[in-house]
Amino acid sequence: MRRRPLPLLALLSGLALLATACGGGGSSGKESAKASGGTTVKVAHVPSTLFAPLYLADAKGYFKEQGLNVDLQKVKAGQDAVPLAGTGKVDAVVAGFSAGLFNGLAQGLKVKVVASMGASTGEQPSPTALEVAQRLLDSKEVGKPADLRGRKVAVAGGAGAAGGYQLAATLRESGLTLKDVTVVNVPIPDMANALADGGVDAALAPAPFTTAMEERGVAKPVAVPPRGTTATGVVFGNDFADKPAAEKFLTALRKGAADLQGQGARAEENLTILAKATGQKLDVLRKTPPYQWDPQLAADQGQLKAMRQAYRDAGLLKGKAAEE
């Protein structure tokens, strides 16, 4: 008998249970390697320090310890890669959670959210920040987030991307929503130029691009996402989620996350790995404030629900996804 798709809220409520089920203690590296025979896991990702546990687990051999050969495949937009997991073209996607994910889940997309990734510290300096063009700060046209009402704000992927939720969370502190600004889709590497030439007035940018544009004198931060704000994580295709390799993959990821606790996020060895993985300059990463990672990389149900609400308020969810 064919099973009917679960309602979206039921899907969301099950995410934390799935993450726990995929966690476990795992077996030792030698035992895993022997049992798996070197299972290949295809992982789509957008290079970012948000996903540091992934790169550390790869570079330090934590995946190998679990008997996994991880094939990291770069993509331009994680939100576009999620359907690839649903069709089995990749096993996992490490990326931002977009409005498209919620729409897809409501329509029966065969994926599961199994873990979180980098979260905001809520402190300044922050790895992700709402940067305002220096020209507007100098002219005093903009001095606080509320002054951005009606102005253009750059977000990679647009309002429905993960950055859209981070912007919504940041603006909420000033009583604004995504509908109170004009969100412009600008690739992260192009944000600094867009701010400099007047194409946009502000940008929600991640590290280390925030540090780079500040050092260039193009912009300064006026607000940061609240502590714990996260819009990124790990998505498994349903078929892969049911395999032993899925648990092993998360075990290795958590070992990478453990290396980032405390001062580990600033350890030279780890920064060197991140510089190579993301293509960023090591000296910039040394100056960049780190994200924070839950040691267990647990899927945050509160953030997922808040994310869905923000996308719904902005009119970005359709059909069942937009229903209560």
PDB file of C-alpha atoms in Angstrom:
ATOM      1  CA  MET A   1       0.000   0.000   0.000  1.00  0.00           C
ATOM      2  CA  ARG A   2       1.362   3.392  -0.933  1.00  0.00           C
ATOM      3  CA  ARG A   3       2.014   5.672   2.009  1.00  0.00           C
ATOM      4  CA  ARG A   4       0.610   9.167   1.954  1.00  0.00           C
ATOM      5  CA  PRO A   5       3.111  12.013   2.515  1.00  0.00           C
ATOM      6  CA  LEU A   6       3.208  13.326   6.065  1.00  0.00           C
ATOM      7  CA  PRO A   7       1.960  16.893   6.704  1.00  0.00           C
ATOM      8  CA  LEU A   8       4.789  19.431   6.768  1.00  0.00           C
ATOM      9  CA  LEU A   9       4.585  20.033  10.512  1.00  0.00           C
ATOM     10  CA  ALA A  10       4.824  16.300  11.101  1.00  0.00           C
ATOM     11  CA  LEU A  11       7.879  16.202   8.871  1.00  0.00           C
ATOM     12  CA  LEU A  12       9.501  19.012  10.839  1.00  0.00           C
ATOM     13  CA  SER A  13       8.706  17.442  14.196  1.00  0.00           C
ATOM     14  CA  GLY A  14      10.427  14.263  13.080  1.00  0.00           C
ATOM     15  CA  LEU A  15      13.667  15.943  12.056  1.00  0.00           C
ATOM     16  CA  ALA A  16      15.179  15.983  15.532  1.00  0.00           C
ATOM     17  CA  LEU A  17      14.279  12.322  16.030  1.00  0.00           C
ATOM     18  CA  LEU A  18      15.963  11.460  12.757  1.00  0.00           C
ATOM     19  CA  ALA A  19      19.107  13.366  13.699  1.00  0.00           C
ATOM     20  CA  THR A  20      19.244  11.491  17.002  1.00  0.00           C
ATOM     21  CA  ALA A  21      18.689   8.173  15.323  1.00  0.00           C
ATOM     22  CA  CYS A  22      21.481   8.864  12.866  1.00  0.00           C
ATOM     23  CA  GLY A  23      23.837   9.892  15.673  1.00  0.00           C
ATOM     24  CA  GLY A  24      24.690   7.028  17.955  1.00  0.00           C
ATOM     25  CA  GLY A  25      28.101   6.187  19.203  1.00  0.00           C
ATOM     26  CA  GLY A  26      29.251   4.513  16.029  1.00  0.00           C
ATOM     27  CA  SER A  27      31.868   1.784  15.840  1.00  0.00           C
ATOM     28  CA  SER A  28      35.604   2.247  15.894  1.00  0.00           C
ATOM     29  CA  GLY A  29      37.371   3.419  12.762  1.00  0.00           C
ATOM     30  CA  LYS A  30      38.941   0.020  11.985  1.00  0.00           C
ATOM     31  CA  GLU A  31      35.678  -1.846  12.541  1.00  0.00           C
ATOM     32  CA  SER A  32      33.788   0.627  10.340  1.00  0.00           C
ATOM     33  CA  ALA A  33      36.320   0.449   7.555  1.00  0.00           C
ATOM     34  CA  LYS A  34      36.168  -3.317   7.570  1.00  0.00           C
ATOM     35  CA  ALA A  35      32.363  -3.376   7.609  1.00  0.00           C
ATOM     36  CA  SER A  36      31.804  -0.732   4.942  1.00  0.00           C
ATOM     37  CA  GLY A  37      34.550  -1.681   2.544  1.00  0.00           C
ATOM     38  CA  GLY A  38      35.195   1.977   1.770  1.00  0.00           C
ATOM     39  CA  THR A  39      31.689   3.188   0.955  1.00  0.00           C
ATOM     40  CA  THR A  40      31.629   6.270  -1.275  1.00  0.00           C
ATOM     41  CA  VAL A  41      29.380   9.120  -0.147  1.00  0.00           C
ATOM     42  CA  LYS A  42      28.644  11.922  -2.614  1.00  0.00           C
ATOM     43  CA  VAL A  43      28.241  15.276  -0.871  1.00  0.00           C
ATOM     44  CA  ALA A  44      27.183  18.522  -2.557  1.00  0.00           C
ATOM     45  CA  HIS A  45      28.341  21.673  -0.791  1.00  0.00           C
ATOM     46  CA  VAL A  46      28.896  25.388  -1.226  1.00  0.00           C
ATOM     47  CA  PRO A  47      32.402  26.186   0.121  1.00  0.00           C
ATOM     48  CA  SER A  48      31.888  28.163   3.334  1.00  0.00           C
ATOM     49  CA  THR A  49      33.345  28.301   6.827  1.00  0.00           C
ATOM     50  CA  LEU A  50      29.780  27.635   8.009  1.00  0.00           C
ATOM     51  CA  PHE A  51      30.473  24.010   7.121  1.00  0.00           C
ATOM     52  CA  ALA A  52      33.796  23.709   8.926  1.00  0.00           C
ATOM     53  CA  PRO A  53      32.996  20.301  10.502  1.00  0.00           C
ATOM     54  CA  LEU A  54      32.698  18.837   7.006  1.00  0.00           C
ATOM     55  CA  TYR A  55      36.118  20.049   5.910  1.00  0.00           C
ATOM     56  CA  LEU A  56      37.838  19.069   9.144  1.00  0.00           C
ATOM     57  CA  ALA A  57      36.318  15.594   9.046  1.00  0.00           C
ATOM     58  CA  ASP A  58      37.562  15.192   5.489  1.00  0.00           C
ATOM     59  CA  ALA A  59      41.070  16.608   5.954  1.00  0.00           C
ATOM     60  CA  LYS A  60      41.732  14.891   9.290  1.00  0.00           C
ATOM     61  CA  GLY A  61      40.640  11.481   8.083  1.00  0.00           C
ATOM     62  CA  TYR A  62      37.537  11.153  10.247  1.00  0.00           C
ATOM     63  CA  PHE A  63      35.492   9.909   7.299  1.00  0.00           C
ATOM     64  CA  LYS A  64      38.210   7.381   6.472  1.00  0.00           C
ATOM     65  CA  GLU A  65      38.099   6.174  10.076  1.00  0.00           C
ATOM     66  CA  GLN A  66      34.456   5.364   9.508  1.00  0.00           C
ATOM     67  CA  GLY A  67      35.220   3.506   6.304  1.00  0.00           C
ATOM     68  CA  LEU A  68      33.855   6.246   4.063  1.00  0.00           C
ATOM     69  CA  ASN A  69      35.280   7.771   0.908  1.00  0.00           C
ATOM     70  CA  VAL A  70      33.628  11.193   0.734  1.00  0.00           C
ATOM     71  CA  ASP A  71      33.343  12.782  -2.692  1.00  0.00           C
ATOM     72  CA  LEU A  72      32.901  16.530  -2.126  1.00  0.00           C
ATOM     73  CA  GLN A  73      31.154  18.169  -5.073  1.00  0.00           C
ATOM     74  CA  LYS A  74      31.060  21.969  -5.199  1.00  0.00           C
ATOM     75  CA  VAL A  75      27.802  23.643  -6.226  1.00  0.00           C
ATOM     76  CA  LYS A  76      26.963  27.314  -6.685  1.00  0.00           C
ATOM     77  CA  ALA A  77      23.760  27.260  -4.630  1.00  0.00           C
ATOM     78  CA  GLY A  78      22.919  24.689  -2.013  1.00  0.00           C
ATOM     79  CA  GLN A  79      19.191  25.296  -2.409  1.00  0.00           C
ATOM     80  CA  ASP A  80      19.469  24.085  -6.003  1.00  0.00           C
ATOM     81  CA  ALA A  81      21.353  20.969  -4.923  1.00  0.00           C
ATOM     82  CA  VAL A  82      18.767  19.677  -2.432  1.00  0.00           C
ATOM     83  CA  PRO A  83      16.629  18.052  -5.182  1.00  0.00           C
ATOM     84  CA  LEU A  84      19.734  16.117  -6.246  1.00  0.00           C
ATOM     85  CA  ALA A  85      19.645  14.346  -2.891  1.00  0.00           C
ATOM     86  CA  GLY A  86      15.965  13.610  -3.357  1.00  0.00           C
ATOM     87  CA  THR A  87      16.658  11.847  -6.647  1.00  0.00           C
ATOM     88  CA  GLY A  88      19.763  10.030  -5.429  1.00  0.00           C
ATOM     89  CA  LYS A  89      22.243  11.907  -7.632  1.00  0.00           C
ATOM     90  CA  VAL A  90      24.080  12.842  -4.431  1.00  0.00           C
ATOM     91  CA  ASP A  91      23.742  11.283  -1.002  1.00  0.00           C
ATOM     92  CA  ALA A  92      23.913  14.439   1.058  1.00  0.00           C
ATOM     93  CA  VAL A  93      23.801  18.210   0.726  1.00  0.00           C
ATOM     94  CA  VAL A  94      25.554  20.514   3.188  1.00  0.00           C
ATOM     95  CA  ALA A  95      24.039  23.916   2.562  1.00  0.00           C
ATOM     96  CA  GLY A  96      21.510  26.541   3.542  1.00  0.00           C
ATOM     97  CA  PHE A  97      17.832  25.799   4.079  1.00  0.00           C
ATOM     98  CA  SER A  98      15.660  27.744   1.647  1.00  0.00           C
ATOM     99  CA  ALA A  99      11.948  28.294   1.153  1.00  0.00           C
ATOM    100  CA  GLY A 100      12.310  25.747  -1.644  1.00  0.00           C
ATOM    101  CA  LEU A 101      13.167  23.053   0.914  1.00  0.00           C
ATOM    102  CA  PHE A 102       9.887  23.601   2.768  1.00  0.00           C
ATOM    103  CA  ASN A 103       7.938  23.731  -0.460  1.00  0.00           C
ATOM    104  CA  GLY A 104       9.657  20.550  -1.595  1.00  0.00           C
ATOM    105  CA  LEU A 105       8.948  18.690   1.648  1.00  0.00           C
ATOM    106  CA  ALA A 106       5.280  19.608   1.407  1.00  0.00           C
ATOM    107  CA  GLN A 107       5.224  18.246  -2.138  1.00  0.00           C
ATOM    108  CA  GLY A 108       6.862  14.956  -1.191  1.00  0.00           C
ATOM    109  CA  LEU A 109      10.531  15.682  -1.903  1.00  0.00           C
ATOM    110  CA  LYS A 110      12.409  12.626  -0.648  1.00  0.00           C
ATOM    111  CA  VAL A 111      14.936  14.270   1.667  1.00  0.00           C
ATOM    112  CA  LYS A 112      15.455  14.594   5.408  1.00  0.00           C
ATOM    113  CA  VAL A 113      17.138  17.328   7.454  1.00  0.00           C
ATOM    114  CA  VAL A 114      19.504  15.495   9.788  1.00  0.00           C
ATOM    115  CA  ALA A 115      21.859  18.081  11.287  1.00  0.00           C
ATOM    116  CA  SER A 116      22.620  21.745  11.776  1.00  0.00           C
ATOM    117  CA  MET A 117      25.779  23.615  10.852  1.00  0.00           C
ATOM    118  CA  GLY A 118      27.242  27.004  11.802  1.00  0.00           C
ATOM    119  CA  ALA A 119      25.166  29.321  13.994  1.00  0.00           C
ATOM    120  CA  SER A 120      25.452  32.993  14.862  1.00  0.00           C
ATOM    121  CA  THR A 121      27.102  33.958  18.143  1.00  0.00           C
ATOM    122  CA  GLY A 122      24.903  37.043  18.481  1.00  0.00           C
ATOM    123  CA  GLU A 123      27.975  39.058  19.398  1.00  0.00           C
ATOM    124  CA  GLN A 124      29.943  41.737  17.574  1.00  0.00           C
ATOM    125  CA  PRO A 125      32.149  41.198  15.731  1.00  0.00           C
ATOM    126  CA  SER A 126      30.048  38.467  14.173  1.00  0.00           C
ATOM    127  CA  PRO A 127      30.832  36.007  11.377  1.00  0.00           C
ATOM    128  CA  THR A 128      27.561  36.973   9.649  1.00  0.00           C
ATOM    129  CA  ALA A 129      26.496  40.599   9.715  1.00  0.00           C
ATOM    130  CA  LEU A 130      24.189  43.141   8.159  1.00  0.00           C
ATOM    131  CA  GLU A 131      26.712  45.391   6.444  1.00  0.00           C
ATOM    132  CA  VAL A 132      25.717  48.929   5.405  1.00  0.00           C
ATOM    133  CA  ALA A 133      27.498  50.855   2.665  1.00  0.00           C
ATOM    134  CA  GLN A 134      30.086  53.236   4.103  1.00  0.00           C
ATOM    135  CA  ARG A 135      28.752  56.076   1.926  1.00  0.00           C
ATOM    136  CA  LEU A 136      25.371  55.883   3.682  1.00  0.00           C
ATOM    137  CA  LEU A 137      26.977  55.729   7.104  1.00  0.00           C
ATOM    138  CA  ASP A 138      29.151  58.752   6.297  1.00  0.00           C
ATOM    139  CA  SER A 139      26.137  60.754   5.082  1.00  0.00           C
ATOM    140  CA  LYS A 140      24.168  59.592   8.147  1.00  0.00           C
ATOM    141  CA  GLU A 141      21.321  58.458   5.894  1.00  0.00           C
ATOM    142  CA  VAL A 142      21.543  55.082   7.606  1.00  0.00           C
ATOM    143  CA  GLY A 143      22.734  54.493  11.123  1.00  0.00           C
ATOM    144  CA  LYS A 144      20.627  51.595  12.351  1.00  0.00           C
ATOM    145  CA  PRO A 145      18.703  48.692  10.816  1.00  0.00           C
ATOM    146  CA  ALA A 146      15.366  50.515  11.019  1.00  0.00           C
ATOM    147  CA  ASP A 147      16.767  53.124   8.577  1.00  0.00           C
ATOM    148  CA  LEU A 148      16.885  50.449   5.883  1.00  0.00           C
ATOM    149  CA  ARG A 149      13.113  50.527   5.393  1.00  0.00           C
ATOM    150  CA  GLY A 150      12.457  50.725   1.643  1.00  0.00           C
ATOM    151  CA  ARG A 151      16.136  50.279   0.768  1.00  0.00           C
ATOM    152  CA  LYS A 152      17.924  47.568  -1.236  1.00  0.00           C
ATOM    153  CA  VAL A 153      19.582  44.780   0.722  1.00  0.00           C
ATOM    154  CA  ALA A 154      21.726  42.138  -0.955  1.00  0.00           C
ATOM    155  CA  VAL A 155      21.150  38.494  -0.066  1.00  0.00           C
ATOM    156  CA  ALA A 156      22.770  35.611  -1.933  1.00  0.00           C
ATOM    157  CA  GLY A 157      19.955  33.634  -3.521  1.00  0.00           C
ATOM    158  CA  GLY A 158      17.292  36.228  -2.711  1.00  0.00           C
ATOM    159  CA  ALA A 159      14.667  36.395   0.021  1.00  0.00           C
ATOM    160  CA  GLY A 160      13.848  32.692  -0.205  1.00  0.00           C
ATOM    161  CA  ALA A 161      17.440  31.584   0.398  1.00  0.00           C
ATOM    162  CA  ALA A 162      18.989  30.789   3.772  1.00  0.00           C
ATOM    163  CA  GLY A 163      20.353  34.314   3.909  1.00  0.00           C
ATOM    164  CA  GLY A 164      16.799  35.585   3.587  1.00  0.00           C
ATOM    165  CA  TYR A 165      15.903  33.963   6.881  1.00  0.00           C
ATOM    166  CA  GLN A 166      19.044  35.318   8.538  1.00  0.00           C
ATOM    167  CA  LEU A 167      18.125  38.789   7.298  1.00  0.00           C
ATOM    168  CA  ALA A 168      14.573  38.371   8.599  1.00  0.00           C
ATOM    169  CA  ALA A 169      15.898  37.347  12.017  1.00  0.00           C
ATOM    170  CA  THR A 170      18.240  40.343  12.065  1.00  0.00           C
ATOM    171  CA  LEU A 171      15.596  42.862  10.971  1.00  0.00           C
ATOM    172  CA  ARG A 172      13.025  41.516  13.417  1.00  0.00           C
ATOM    173  CA  GLU A 173      14.986  43.085  16.277  1.00  0.00           C
ATOM    174  CA  SER A 174      14.183  46.490  14.738  1.00  0.00           C
ATOM    175  CA  GLY A 175      10.548  45.747  13.973  1.00  0.00           C
ATOM    176  CA  LEU A 176      11.085  45.200  10.253  1.00  0.00           C
ATOM    177  CA  THR A 177      10.291  42.201   8.041  1.00  0.00           C
ATOM    178  CA  LEU A 178      11.519  41.094   4.644  1.00  0.00           C
ATOM    179  CA  LYS A 179       8.597  42.971   3.101  1.00  0.00           C
ATOM    180  CA  ASP A 180       9.906  46.262   4.505  1.00  0.00           C
ATOM    181  CA  VAL A 181      13.070  46.129   2.379  1.00  0.00           C
ATOM    182  CA  THR A 182      13.847  45.298  -1.227  1.00  0.00           C
ATOM    183  CA  VAL A 183      15.847  42.084  -1.229  1.00  0.00           C
ATOM    184  CA  VAL A 184      18.262  41.857  -4.166  1.00  0.00           C
ATOM    185  CA  ASN A 185      19.849  38.571  -5.218  1.00  0.00           C
ATOM    186  CA  VAL A 186      23.607  39.224  -5.298  1.00  0.00           C
ATOM    187  CA  PRO A 187      26.284  36.484  -5.209  1.00  0.00           C
ATOM    188  CA  ILE A 188      28.368  36.753  -2.060  1.00  0.00           C
ATOM    189  CA  PRO A 189      31.668  37.522  -3.867  1.00  0.00           C
ATOM    190  CA  ASP A 190      29.961  40.431  -5.680  1.00  0.00           C
ATOM    191  CA  MET A 191      28.449  42.085  -2.606  1.00  0.00           C
ATOM    192  CA  ALA A 192      31.396  44.347  -1.850  1.00  0.00           C
ATOM    193  CA  ASN A 193      31.323  45.870  -5.346  1.00  0.00           C
ATOM    194  CA  ALA A 194      27.541  46.231  -5.224  1.00  0.00           C
ATOM    195  CA  LEU A 195      27.864  48.170  -1.966  1.00  0.00           C
ATOM    196  CA  ALA A 196      30.678  50.313  -3.335  1.00  0.00           C
ATOM    197  CA  ASP A 197      28.989  51.298  -6.602  1.00  0.00           C
ATOM    198  CA  GLY A 198      25.556  51.950  -5.101  1.00  0.00           C
ATOM    199  CA  GLY A 199      23.823  48.898  -6.513  1.00  0.00           C
ATOM    200  CA  VAL A 200      22.617  48.030  -3.018  1.00  0.00           C
ATOM    201  CA  ASP A 201      22.499  49.888   0.279  1.00  0.00           C
ATOM    202  CA  ALA A 202      23.259  46.981   2.577  1.00  0.00           C
ATOM    203  CA  ALA A 203      24.143  43.301   2.462  1.00  0.00           C
ATOM    204  CA  LEU A 204      23.654  40.279   4.692  1.00  0.00           C
ATOM    205  CA  ALA A 205      27.066  38.694   4.265  1.00  0.00           C
ATOM    206  CA  PRO A 206      28.794  35.684   5.837  1.00  0.00           C
ATOM    207  CA  ALA A 207      32.360  35.329   7.033  1.00  0.00           C
ATOM    208  CA  PRO A 208      34.986  35.841   5.827  1.00  0.00           C
ATOM    209  CA  PHE A 209      33.478  38.218   3.240  1.00  0.00           C
ATOM    210  CA  THR A 210      32.336  40.509   6.052  1.00  0.00           C
ATOM    211  CA  THR A 211      35.922  40.919   7.215  1.00  0.00           C
ATOM    212  CA  ALA A 212      37.168  41.512   3.670  1.00  0.00           C
ATOM    213  CA  MET A 213      34.636  44.255   2.866  1.00  0.00           C
ATOM    214  CA  GLU A 214      35.227  45.967   6.209  1.00  0.00           C
ATOM    215  CA  GLU A 215      38.997  45.998   5.650  1.00  0.00           C
ATOM    216  CA  ARG A 216      38.406  47.398   2.186  1.00  0.00           C
ATOM    217  CA  GLY A 217      36.427  50.281   3.720  1.00  0.00           C
ATOM    218  CA  VAL A 218      33.302  49.486   1.718  1.00  0.00           C
ATOM    219  CA  ALA A 219      30.918  48.811   4.601  1.00  0.00           C
ATOM    220  CA  LYS A 220      30.467  48.402   8.327  1.00  0.00           C
ATOM    221  CA  PRO A 221      28.094  46.184  10.322  1.00  0.00           C
ATOM    222  CA  VAL A 222      25.029  47.740  11.954  1.00  0.00           C
ATOM    223  CA  ALA A 223      23.464  44.516  13.261  1.00  0.00           C
ATOM    224  CA  VAL A 224      24.031  40.785  13.553  1.00  0.00           C
ATOM    225  CA  PRO A 225      21.663  37.804  13.671  1.00  0.00           C
ATOM    226  CA  PRO A 226      20.545  36.839  17.206  1.00  0.00           C
ATOM    227  CA  ARG A 227      22.542  34.203  19.039  1.00  0.00           C
ATOM    228  CA  GLY A 228      21.805  30.704  17.797  1.00  0.00           C
ATOM    229  CA  THR A 229      20.393  31.813  14.453  1.00  0.00           C
ATOM    230  CA  THR A 230      21.154  29.105  11.939  1.00  0.00           C
ATOM    231  CA  ALA A 231      19.829  28.515   8.458  1.00  0.00           C
ATOM    232  CA  THR A 232      22.226  25.798   7.349  1.00  0.00           C
ATOM    233  CA  GLY A 233      22.690  22.113   7.900  1.00  0.00           C
ATOM    234  CA  VAL A 234      22.843  18.649   6.401  1.00  0.00           C
ATOM    235  CA  VAL A 235      20.184  17.101   4.173  1.00  0.00           C
ATOM    236  CA  PHE A 236      20.173  13.393   3.318  1.00  0.00           C
ATOM    237  CA  GLY A 237      18.323  11.737   0.490  1.00  0.00           C
ATOM    238  CA  ASN A 238      15.796   9.291   1.970  1.00  0.00           C
ATOM    239  CA  ASP A 239      17.542   6.268   0.472  1.00  0.00           C
ATOM    240  CA  PHE A 240      20.907   7.230   1.927  1.00  0.00           C
ATOM    241  CA  ALA A 241      19.410   8.104   5.333  1.00  0.00           C
ATOM    242  CA  ASP A 242      18.417   4.466   5.842  1.00  0.00           C
ATOM    243  CA  LYS A 243      21.916   3.102   5.164  1.00  0.00           C
ATOM    244  CA  PRO A 244      24.587   2.363   7.810  1.00  0.00           C
ATOM    245  CA  ALA A 245      26.885   4.840   6.050  1.00  0.00           C
ATOM    246  CA  ALA A 246      24.561   7.690   7.063  1.00  0.00           C
ATOM    247  CA  GLU A 247      25.206   7.130  10.764  1.00  0.00           C
ATOM    248  CA  LYS A 248      28.923   6.859  10.119  1.00  0.00           C
ATOM    249  CA  PHE A 249      28.903  10.082   8.132  1.00  0.00           C
ATOM    250  CA  LEU A 250      27.299  11.976  11.029  1.00  0.00           C
ATOM    251  CA  THR A 251      29.687  10.384  13.515  1.00  0.00           C
ATOM    252  CA  ALA A 252      32.631  11.781  11.535  1.00  0.00           C
ATOM    253  CA  LEU A 253      30.970  15.180  11.215  1.00  0.00           C
ATOM    254  CA  ARG A 254      30.473  15.368  14.972  1.00  0.00           C
ATOM    255  CA  LYS A 255      34.135  14.587  15.488  1.00  0.00           C
ATOM    256  CA  GLY A 256      34.902  17.558  13.237  1.00  0.00           C
ATOM    257  CA  ALA A 257      32.525  19.713  15.289  1.00  0.00           C
ATOM    258  CA  ALA A 258      34.279  18.639  18.496  1.00  0.00           C
ATOM    259  CA  ASP A 259      37.530  20.071  17.121  1.00  0.00           C
ATOM    260  CA  LEU A 260      35.839  23.478  16.757  1.00  0.00           C
ATOM    261  CA  GLN A 261      34.714  23.921  20.339  1.00  0.00           C
ATOM    262  CA  GLY A 262      36.332  26.629  22.462  1.00  0.00           C
ATOM    263  CA  GLN A 263      39.583  27.864  20.955  1.00  0.00           C
ATOM    264  CA  GLY A 264      39.503  25.088  18.378  1.00  0.00           C
ATOM    265  CA  ALA A 265      37.714  27.375  15.939  1.00  0.00           C
ATOM    266  CA  ARG A 266      40.818  29.587  15.891  1.00  0.00           C
ATOM    267  CA  ALA A 267      43.438  26.852  15.894  1.00  0.00           C
ATOM    268  CA  GLU A 268      45.978  27.394  13.136  1.00  0.00           C
ATOM    269  CA  GLU A 269      45.693  23.806  11.888  1.00  0.00           C
ATOM    270  CA  ASN A 270      41.935  24.149  11.494  1.00  0.00           C
ATOM    271  CA  LEU A 271      42.143  27.571   9.843  1.00  0.00           C
ATOM    272  CA  THR A 272      44.644  26.208   7.344  1.00  0.00           C
ATOM    273  CA  ILE A 273      42.232  23.430   6.431  1.00  0.00           C
ATOM    274  CA  LEU A 274      39.365  25.910   6.032  1.00  0.00           C
ATOM    275  CA  ALA A 275      41.450  28.236   3.880  1.00  0.00           C
ATOM    276  CA  LYS A 276      42.192  25.408   1.472  1.00  0.00           C
ATOM    277  CA  ALA A 277      38.612  24.122   1.462  1.00  0.00           C
ATOM    278  CA  THR A 278      36.934  27.485   0.901  1.00  0.00           C
ATOM    279  CA  GLY A 279      39.551  29.266  -1.186  1.00  0.00           C
ATOM    280  CA  GLN A 280      39.837  32.076   1.356  1.00  0.00           C
ATOM    281  CA  LYS A 281      43.083  33.696   2.434  1.00  0.00           C
ATOM    282  CA  LEU A 282      44.503  32.393   5.678  1.00  0.00           C
ATOM    283  CA  ASP A 283      45.286  35.871   7.007  1.00  0.00           C
ATOM    284  CA  VAL A 284      41.635  36.889   6.486  1.00  0.00           C
ATOM    285  CA  LEU A 285      40.368  33.809   8.297  1.00  0.00           C
ATOM    286  CA  ARG A 286      42.668  34.579  11.222  1.00  0.00           C
ATOM    287  CA  LYS A 287      40.857  37.909  11.636  1.00  0.00           C
ATOM    288  CA  THR A 288      37.383  36.518  11.065  1.00  0.00           C
ATOM    289  CA  PRO A 289      35.184  35.805  14.103  1.00  0.00           C
ATOM    290  CA  PRO A 290      34.098  32.153  14.068  1.00  0.00           C
ATOM    291  CA  TYR A 291      30.630  30.663  14.015  1.00  0.00           C
ATOM    292  CA  GLN A 292      29.535  28.283  16.750  1.00  0.00           C
ATOM    293  CA  TRP A 293      28.639  24.640  16.263  1.00  0.00           C
ATOM    294  CA  ASP A 294      26.533  22.443  18.479  1.00  0.00           C
ATOM    295  CA  PRO A 295      28.833  19.519  19.443  1.00  0.00           C
ATOM    296  CA  GLN A 296      26.156  17.057  18.329  1.00  0.00           C
ATOM    297  CA  LEU A 297      25.138  19.145  15.302  1.00  0.00           C
ATOM    298  CA  ALA A 298      21.519  18.526  16.315  1.00  0.00           C
ATOM    299  CA  ALA A 299      18.809  19.773  13.971  1.00  0.00           C
ATOM    300  CA  ASP A 300      17.296  22.836  15.677  1.00  0.00           C
ATOM    301  CA  GLN A 301      13.513  22.483  15.601  1.00  0.00           C
ATOM    302  CA  GLY A 302      12.935  26.012  16.913  1.00  0.00           C
ATOM    303  CA  GLN A 303      14.994  27.511  14.115  1.00  0.00           C
ATOM    304  CA  LEU A 304      13.284  25.360  11.485  1.00  0.00           C
ATOM    305  CA  LYS A 305       9.861  26.527  12.633  1.00  0.00           C
ATOM    306  CA  ALA A 306      10.971  30.161  12.811  1.00  0.00           C
ATOM    307  CA  MET A 307      12.446  29.835   9.334  1.00  0.00           C
ATOM    308  CA  ARG A 308       9.218  28.444   7.944  1.00  0.00           C
ATOM    309  CA  GLN A 309       7.280  31.298   9.564  1.00  0.00           C
ATOM    310  CA  ALA A 310       9.589  33.940   8.090  1.00  0.00           C
ATOM    311  CA  TYR A 311       9.274  32.477   4.597  1.00  0.00           C
ATOM    312  CA  ARG A 312       5.508  32.212   4.973  1.00  0.00           C
ATOM    313  CA  ASP A 313       5.191  35.826   6.172  1.00  0.00           C
ATOM    314  CA  ALA A 314       7.155  36.900   3.100  1.00  0.00           C
ATOM    315  CA  GLY A 315       4.738  34.999   0.847  1.00  0.00           C
ATOM    316  CA  LEU A 316       7.413  32.551  -0.309  1.00  0.00           C
ATOM    317  CA  LEU A 317       5.693  29.293   0.623  1.00  0.00           C
ATOM    318  CA  LYS A 318       3.132  27.645  -1.618  1.00  0.00           C
ATOM    319  CA  GLY A 319       0.277  25.196  -1.229  1.00  0.00           C
ATOM    320  CA  LYS A 320       0.574  22.877   1.760  1.00  0.00           C
ATOM    321  CA  ALA A 321       3.811  24.528   2.867  1.00  0.00           C
ATOM    322  CA  ALA A 322       1.961  27.806   3.443  1.00  0.00           C
ATOM    323  CA  GLU A 323      -0.778  26.199   5.523  1.00  0.00           C
ATOM    324  CA  GLU A 324      -0.775  26.266   9.296  1.00  0.00           C
TER     325      GLU A 324
END
